CSV table of C-alpha atoms in Angstrom, one decimal:
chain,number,residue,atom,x,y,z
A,1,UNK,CA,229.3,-252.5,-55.9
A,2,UNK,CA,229.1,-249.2,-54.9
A,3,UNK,CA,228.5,-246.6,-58.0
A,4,UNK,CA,229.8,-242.8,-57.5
A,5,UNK,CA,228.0,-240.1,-59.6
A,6,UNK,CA,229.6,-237.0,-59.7
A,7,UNK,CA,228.5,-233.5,-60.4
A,8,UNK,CA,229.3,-231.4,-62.5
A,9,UNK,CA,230.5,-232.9,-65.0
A,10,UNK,CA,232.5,-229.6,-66.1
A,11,UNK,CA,232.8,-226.2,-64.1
A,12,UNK,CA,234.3,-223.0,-65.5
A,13,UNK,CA,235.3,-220.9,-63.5
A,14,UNK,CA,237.3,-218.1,-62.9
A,15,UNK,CA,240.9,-217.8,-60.4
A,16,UNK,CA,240.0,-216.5,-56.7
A,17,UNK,CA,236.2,-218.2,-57.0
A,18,UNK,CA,234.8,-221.2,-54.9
A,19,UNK,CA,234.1,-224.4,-56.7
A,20,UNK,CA,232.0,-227.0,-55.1
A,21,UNK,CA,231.6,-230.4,-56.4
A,22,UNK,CA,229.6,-232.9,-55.1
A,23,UNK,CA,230.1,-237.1,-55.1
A,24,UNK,CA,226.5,-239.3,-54.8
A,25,UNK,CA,227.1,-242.7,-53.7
A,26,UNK,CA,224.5,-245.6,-54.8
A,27,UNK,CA,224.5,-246.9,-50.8
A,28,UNK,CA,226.0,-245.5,-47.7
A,29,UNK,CA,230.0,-245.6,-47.8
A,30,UNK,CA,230.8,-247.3,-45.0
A,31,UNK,CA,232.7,-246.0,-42.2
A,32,UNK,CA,232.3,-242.9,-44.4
A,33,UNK,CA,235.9,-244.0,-46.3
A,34,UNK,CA,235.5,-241.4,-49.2
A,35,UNK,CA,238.6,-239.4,-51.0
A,36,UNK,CA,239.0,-236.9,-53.4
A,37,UNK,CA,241.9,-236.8,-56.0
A,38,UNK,CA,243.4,-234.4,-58.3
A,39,UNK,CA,244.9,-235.1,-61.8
A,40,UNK,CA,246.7,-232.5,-64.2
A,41,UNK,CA,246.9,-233.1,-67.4
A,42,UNK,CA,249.7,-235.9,-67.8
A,43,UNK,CA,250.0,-236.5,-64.6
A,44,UNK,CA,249.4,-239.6,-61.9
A,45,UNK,CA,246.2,-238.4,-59.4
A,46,UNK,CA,247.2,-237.1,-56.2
A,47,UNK,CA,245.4,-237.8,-52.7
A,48,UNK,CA,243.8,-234.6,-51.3
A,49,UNK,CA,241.1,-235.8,-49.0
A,50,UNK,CA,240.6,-238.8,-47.2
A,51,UNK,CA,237.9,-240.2,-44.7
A,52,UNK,CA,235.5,-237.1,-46.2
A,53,UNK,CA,237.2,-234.7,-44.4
A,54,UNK,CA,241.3,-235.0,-43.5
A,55,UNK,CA,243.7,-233.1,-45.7
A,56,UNK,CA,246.6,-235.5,-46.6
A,57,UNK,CA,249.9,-234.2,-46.1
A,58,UNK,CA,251.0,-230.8,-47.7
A,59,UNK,CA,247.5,-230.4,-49.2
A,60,UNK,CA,246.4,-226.5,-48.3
A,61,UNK,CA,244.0,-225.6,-46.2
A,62,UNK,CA,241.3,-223.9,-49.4
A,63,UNK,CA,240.8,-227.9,-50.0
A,64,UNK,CA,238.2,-228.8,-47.8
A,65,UNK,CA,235.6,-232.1,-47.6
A,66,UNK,CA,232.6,-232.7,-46.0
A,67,UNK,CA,229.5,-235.1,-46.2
A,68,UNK,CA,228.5,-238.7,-44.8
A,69,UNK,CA,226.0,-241.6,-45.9
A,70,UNK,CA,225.6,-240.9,-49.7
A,71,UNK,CA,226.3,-237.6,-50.3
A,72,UNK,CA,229.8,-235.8,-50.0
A,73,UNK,CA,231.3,-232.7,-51.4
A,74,UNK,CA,234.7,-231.1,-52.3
A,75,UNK,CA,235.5,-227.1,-51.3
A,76,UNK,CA,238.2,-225.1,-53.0
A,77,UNK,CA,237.5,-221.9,-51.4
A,78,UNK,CA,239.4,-219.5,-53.8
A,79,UNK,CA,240.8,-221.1,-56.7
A,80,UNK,CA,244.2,-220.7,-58.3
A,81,UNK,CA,245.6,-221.2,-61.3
A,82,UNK,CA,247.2,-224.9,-60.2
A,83,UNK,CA,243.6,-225.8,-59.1
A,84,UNK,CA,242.2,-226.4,-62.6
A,85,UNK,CA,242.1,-229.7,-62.8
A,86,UNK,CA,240.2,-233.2,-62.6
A,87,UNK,CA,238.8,-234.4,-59.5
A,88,UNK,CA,237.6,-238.1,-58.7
A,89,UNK,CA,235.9,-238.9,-55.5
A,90,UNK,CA,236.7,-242.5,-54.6
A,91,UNK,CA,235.0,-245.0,-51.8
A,92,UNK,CA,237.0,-247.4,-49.7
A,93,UNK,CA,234.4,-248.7,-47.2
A,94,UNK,CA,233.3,-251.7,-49.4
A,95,UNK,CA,235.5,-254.0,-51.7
A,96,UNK,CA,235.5,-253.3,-55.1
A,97,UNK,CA,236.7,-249.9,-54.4
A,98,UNK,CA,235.3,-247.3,-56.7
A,99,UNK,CA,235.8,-244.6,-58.3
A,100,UNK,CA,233.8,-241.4,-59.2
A,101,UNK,CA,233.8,-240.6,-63.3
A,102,UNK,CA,235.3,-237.2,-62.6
A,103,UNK,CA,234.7,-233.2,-62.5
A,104,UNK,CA,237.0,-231.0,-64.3
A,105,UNK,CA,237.4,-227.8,-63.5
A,106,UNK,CA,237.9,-225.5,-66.5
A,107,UNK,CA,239.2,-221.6,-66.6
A,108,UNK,CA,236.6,-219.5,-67.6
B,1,UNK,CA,259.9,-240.4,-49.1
B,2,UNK,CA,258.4,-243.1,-50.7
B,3,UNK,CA,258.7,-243.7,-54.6
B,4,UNK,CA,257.0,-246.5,-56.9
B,5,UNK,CA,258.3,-246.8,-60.5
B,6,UNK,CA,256.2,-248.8,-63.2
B,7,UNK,CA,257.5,-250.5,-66.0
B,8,UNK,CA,257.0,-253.1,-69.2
B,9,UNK,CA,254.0,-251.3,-70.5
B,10,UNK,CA,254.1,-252.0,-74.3
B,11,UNK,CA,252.0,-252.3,-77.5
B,12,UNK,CA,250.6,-255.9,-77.3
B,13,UNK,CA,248.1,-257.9,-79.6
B,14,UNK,CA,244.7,-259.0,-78.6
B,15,UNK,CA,245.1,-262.1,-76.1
B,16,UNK,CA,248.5,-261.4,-75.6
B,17,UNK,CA,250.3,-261.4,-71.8
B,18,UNK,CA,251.9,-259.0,-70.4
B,19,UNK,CA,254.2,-258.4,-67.2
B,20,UNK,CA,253.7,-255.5,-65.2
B,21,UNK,CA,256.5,-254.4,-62.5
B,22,UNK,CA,256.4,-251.5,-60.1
B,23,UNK,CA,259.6,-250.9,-58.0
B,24,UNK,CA,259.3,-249.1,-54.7
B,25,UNK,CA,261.7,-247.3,-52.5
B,26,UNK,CA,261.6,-245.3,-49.4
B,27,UNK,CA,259.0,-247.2,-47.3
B,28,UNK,CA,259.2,-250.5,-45.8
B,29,UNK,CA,257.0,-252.2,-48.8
B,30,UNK,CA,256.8,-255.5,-46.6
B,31,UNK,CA,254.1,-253.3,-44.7
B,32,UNK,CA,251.4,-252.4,-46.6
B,33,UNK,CA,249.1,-253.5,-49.1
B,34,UNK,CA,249.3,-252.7,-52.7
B,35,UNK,CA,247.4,-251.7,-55.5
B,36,UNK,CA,247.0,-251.4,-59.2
B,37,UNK,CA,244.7,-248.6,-60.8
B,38,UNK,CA,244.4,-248.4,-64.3
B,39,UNK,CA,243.2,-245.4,-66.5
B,40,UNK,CA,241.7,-245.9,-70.0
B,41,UNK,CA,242.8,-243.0,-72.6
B,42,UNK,CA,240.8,-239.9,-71.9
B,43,UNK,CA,238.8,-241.8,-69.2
B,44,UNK,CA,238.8,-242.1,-65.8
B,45,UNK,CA,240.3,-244.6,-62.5
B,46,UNK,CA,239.9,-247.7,-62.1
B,47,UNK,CA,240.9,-249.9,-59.4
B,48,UNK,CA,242.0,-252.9,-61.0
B,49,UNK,CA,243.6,-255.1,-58.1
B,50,UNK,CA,244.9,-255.4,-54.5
B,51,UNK,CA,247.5,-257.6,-52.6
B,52,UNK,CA,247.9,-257.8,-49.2
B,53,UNK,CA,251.5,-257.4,-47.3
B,54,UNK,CA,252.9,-260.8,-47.7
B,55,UNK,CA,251.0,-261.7,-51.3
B,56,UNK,CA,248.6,-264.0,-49.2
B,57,UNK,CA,245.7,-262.2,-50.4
B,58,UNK,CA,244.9,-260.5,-53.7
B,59,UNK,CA,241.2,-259.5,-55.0
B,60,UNK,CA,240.6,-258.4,-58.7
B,61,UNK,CA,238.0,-256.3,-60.4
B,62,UNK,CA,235.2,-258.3,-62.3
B,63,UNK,CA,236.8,-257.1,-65.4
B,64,UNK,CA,240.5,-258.8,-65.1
B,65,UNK,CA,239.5,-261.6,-62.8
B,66,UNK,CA,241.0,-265.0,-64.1
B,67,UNK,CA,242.7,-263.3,-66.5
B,68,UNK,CA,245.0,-260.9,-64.1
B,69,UNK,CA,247.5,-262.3,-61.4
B,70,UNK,CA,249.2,-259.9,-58.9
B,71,UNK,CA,251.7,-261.0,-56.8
B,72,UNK,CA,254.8,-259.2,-54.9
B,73,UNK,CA,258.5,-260.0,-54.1
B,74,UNK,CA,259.3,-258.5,-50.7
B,75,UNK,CA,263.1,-259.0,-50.8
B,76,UNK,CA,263.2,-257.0,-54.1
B,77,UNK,CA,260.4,-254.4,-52.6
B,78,UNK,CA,258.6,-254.7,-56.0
B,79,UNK,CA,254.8,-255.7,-57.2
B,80,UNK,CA,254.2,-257.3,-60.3
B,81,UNK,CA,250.9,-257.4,-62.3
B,82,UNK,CA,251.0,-260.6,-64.8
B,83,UNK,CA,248.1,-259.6,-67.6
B,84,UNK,CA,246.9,-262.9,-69.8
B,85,UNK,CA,244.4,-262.9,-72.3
B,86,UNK,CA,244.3,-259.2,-73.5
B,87,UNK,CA,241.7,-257.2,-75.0
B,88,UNK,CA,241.3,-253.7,-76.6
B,89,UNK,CA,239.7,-252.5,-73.6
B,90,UNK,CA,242.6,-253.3,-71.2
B,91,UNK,CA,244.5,-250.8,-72.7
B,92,UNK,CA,245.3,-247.4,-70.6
B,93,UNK,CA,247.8,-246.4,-68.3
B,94,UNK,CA,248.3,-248.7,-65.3
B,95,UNK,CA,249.2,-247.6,-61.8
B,96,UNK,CA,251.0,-249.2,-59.0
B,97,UNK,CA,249.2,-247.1,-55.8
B,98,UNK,CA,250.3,-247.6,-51.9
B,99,UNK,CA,247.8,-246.7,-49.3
B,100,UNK,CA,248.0,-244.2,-46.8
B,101,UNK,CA,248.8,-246.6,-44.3
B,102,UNK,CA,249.5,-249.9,-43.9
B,103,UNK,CA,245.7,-251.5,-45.4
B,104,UNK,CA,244.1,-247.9,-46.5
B,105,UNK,CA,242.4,-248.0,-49.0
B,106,UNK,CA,243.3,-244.2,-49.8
B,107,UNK,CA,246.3,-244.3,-52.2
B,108,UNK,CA,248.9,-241.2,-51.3
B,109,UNK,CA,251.3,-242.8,-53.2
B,110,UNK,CA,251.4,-243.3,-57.1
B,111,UNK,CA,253.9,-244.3,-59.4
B,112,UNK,CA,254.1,-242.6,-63.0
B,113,UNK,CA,251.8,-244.6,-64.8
B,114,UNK,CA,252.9,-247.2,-67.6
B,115,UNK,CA,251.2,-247.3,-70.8
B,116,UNK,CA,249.4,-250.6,-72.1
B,117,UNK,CA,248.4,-251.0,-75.8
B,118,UNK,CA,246.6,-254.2,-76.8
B,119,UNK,CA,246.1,-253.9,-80.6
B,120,UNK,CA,246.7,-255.5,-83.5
């Protein structure tokens, strides 16, 4: 089974900074099949990022992914007050799929 | 654009079963694989099953296999989740996820959640 390890655990931040977190896998993710969610508070997760890098549909453009092998990372270029949130990274490239433990993003 | 709607969550004692249904509209269901994703309180995701398109197929996680049995009914575009031999730590909100096409294993679709007790 692949294990994700996320990083932070918790970032505070302010509206308008960046926020970077970063997704560890325990072996390559194949075909490089990583996403990032987001969850409010009460709410189901919604796809941002899928296959490291593509946007799903409607998600803006200050949501960005990058990475490959075993180490991936999530962009939010300026954030706004929607953005704080949790975030999950989650592979696809080997069966179980798994899920990261999650990074919330706190208001400073 | 597609919807999925859980239902039957409940308070339920220790090794009791449990139906789970998830309704979808708005897609051709027949099409794609589906998925449950379950979410202890305060916790994080966790994938708990997938079926493929015509129910041929279904894995399960470690934790729920032999105990969990998904299946689907095509003509009434809806997947169950049939939960046997409950414990404590089966309890969270379960999620009836589509992929982001037809066998992705990137879920852009979620239903609301419904909540699953097991305690006595």
């Amino acid at each position: 089974e692949v294990v994700l390890t996320q990083s932070p655990g918790t970032l505070s931040l302010s509206p308008g900074e960046r926020a970077t977190l970063s997704c560890r896998a325990s072996q390559n993710v194949i075909n490089n099949y990583l996403a990032w969610y987001q969850q409010r508070p009460g709410q189901a997760p919604r796809l941002l990022i899928y296959s490291t890098s593509s946007r799903a549909a409607g998600i803006p453009d200050r949501f960005s992914g990058r990475g490959s092998g075993t180490d991936f990372t999530l962009t939010i270029s300026r954030l706004e007050p929607e953005d704080f949130a949790v975030y999950y990274c989650q592979q696809y490239g080997a069966s179980p799929f798994t899920f990261g433990p999650g990074s919330k993003v706190n208001i400073k | 654009e597609g919807q999925l709607v859980e239902s039957g969550g409940r308070l339920v004692q220790p090794g009791g079963s449990l139906r789970l249904s998830c309704e979808a509209s708005g897609f051709s269901f027949s099409n794609y694989w589906m998925n449950w994703v379950r979410q202890a309180p305060g916790g994080g995701l966790e994938w708990v099953s997938r079926i493929g398109s015509d129910g041929s197929s279904a894995v399960y996680a470690d934790s729920v296999k032999g105990r969990f049995t998904t299946s689907r009914d095509n003509t009434k575009n809806t997947l169950y989740l049939q939960m046997d031999s409950l414990r404590g730590d089966d309890s969270g909100v379960y999620y009836c996820t589509r992929g982001l096409y037809f066998a992705s294993g990137s879920y852009s679709y979620w239903g609301q959640g419904t909540l699953v007790t097991v305690s006595s």
